[in-house]
Amino acid sequence: MQANIYVSVLSILVLLILFFLFGSMITCRIKKDDFSLLLSINIGFMVYFATFEIVALPMKLLLQPLSKLSIMWGIVCLIVSSISIVVNKNEWVKSFRNVEFKNTIRNSVIVCIVLGALSYLITNNIQYGSSIDSAYYIGMSSSSVYTDTIEQYNPYTGVKLETLDPLYLILTYSVHNSVISMITKIHPLIAYRFIMSTVVIVITGGNLYNIAAEFLNKNKNRLLETWFLMVVVYMCGYSMYSPTGFFAYRTFEGKTILAVIVIPTLLLLLIRTLKKKNSIWDWYAMVCTLIGGMAFSMSAMLLMPTLISMYYIPVILSKNRKHVIWKYVASMVICAMFIVIHLCISKKVIQIKIL
């Protein structure tokens, strides 16, 4: 048991480091004065899962073994991390030298204490919002790990499926947790309920901080106060089937991640664009958010194009922002690709038979 705790904590740290390394590939190129540790981790979360979606989805559809995906993903992480260190190390050093240590250290300590307390409270909460959903997600990963397959068995009965479950066809979040379990030898229950719950809490807290910083970055005191108030609202604004309710009681679920991380990240990027921080790298981050969002919930297939349209259409209609039309079209094409893949397989236009 104690060994599992150590491995779990180490896994959380490794994931956060990977998010930073993946995110730095974008944030180090947006603007030199915009580089931020929290922003890099936040964007890196989406880049990481977008990359995993691109790698894992074809292997899932081709019925490849989980062990093969685990090895391939380990190689991808090693390559991306090595490239990130080589090309971004100078930018990290410059940013470190420009840090205002007094305010930064104070804010960092307070943020870490609050997020640490939240992680402890939520991961030790014995109440859960939906045992049926929990049993499905954890059971699916467990069956995948113990059979060395990618979601080819019924998690309730253990019977091999005839075809892949169309309700979870595009999702690879549960596959990622299976990979974590296979690599670390930790039971999927721990991977979901402790490792990913903690990661979701940390990324959500960092995301709220980044959004507040877009408006109050010059006033560190008000920034910290605003961030703390936003966290309090998240914890005290509970109502049934709301993002705050899922955050408190169903933290590790894909639909929770879509609500408290993916959508706010998209909001953050749109805020940056409206403030005319319209670097092409911001759009790349948005593309990664679109693709990465598909990994967590099937709702993303319709929700993401809706959110993109709500932003881009008014912008396109304005006189001075017509140059973003191609970005909107490209974003919608990406969303359409996932919808077409899902419809073709779920409607049996393309048949992938397991048995």
mmCIF file of C-alpha atoms in Angstrom, residues 100-112 224:
data_model
loop_
_atom_site.group_PDB
_atom_site.id
_atom_site.type_symbol
_atom_site.label_atom_id
_atom_site.label_comp_id
_atom_site.label_asym_id
_atom_site.label_seq_id
_atom_site.Cartn_x
_atom_site.Cartn_y
_atom_site.Cartn_z
ATOM 1 C CA GLU A 100 9.805 38.820 -9.276
ATOM 2 C CA PHE A 101 10.656 36.355 -6.545
ATOM 3 C CA LYS A 102 8.913 38.082 -3.637
ATOM 4 C CA ASN A 103 5.404 38.098 -5.124
ATOM 5 C CA THR A 104 5.884 34.907 -7.119
ATOM 6 C CA ILE A 105 7.045 32.816 -4.170
ATOM 7 C CA ARG A 106 4.233 34.121 -1.959
ATOM 8 C CA ASN A 107 1.566 33.419 -4.567
ATOM 9 C CA SER A 108 3.078 30.030 -5.398
ATOM 10 C CA VAL A 109 3.096 28.923 -1.756
ATOM 11 C CA ILE A 110 -0.539 29.952 -1.245
ATOM 12 C CA VAL A 111 -1.656 28.306 -4.498
ATOM 13 C CA CYS A 112 0.173 25.073 -3.620
ATOM 14 C CA LEU A 224 -4.484 36.090 -5.788
#
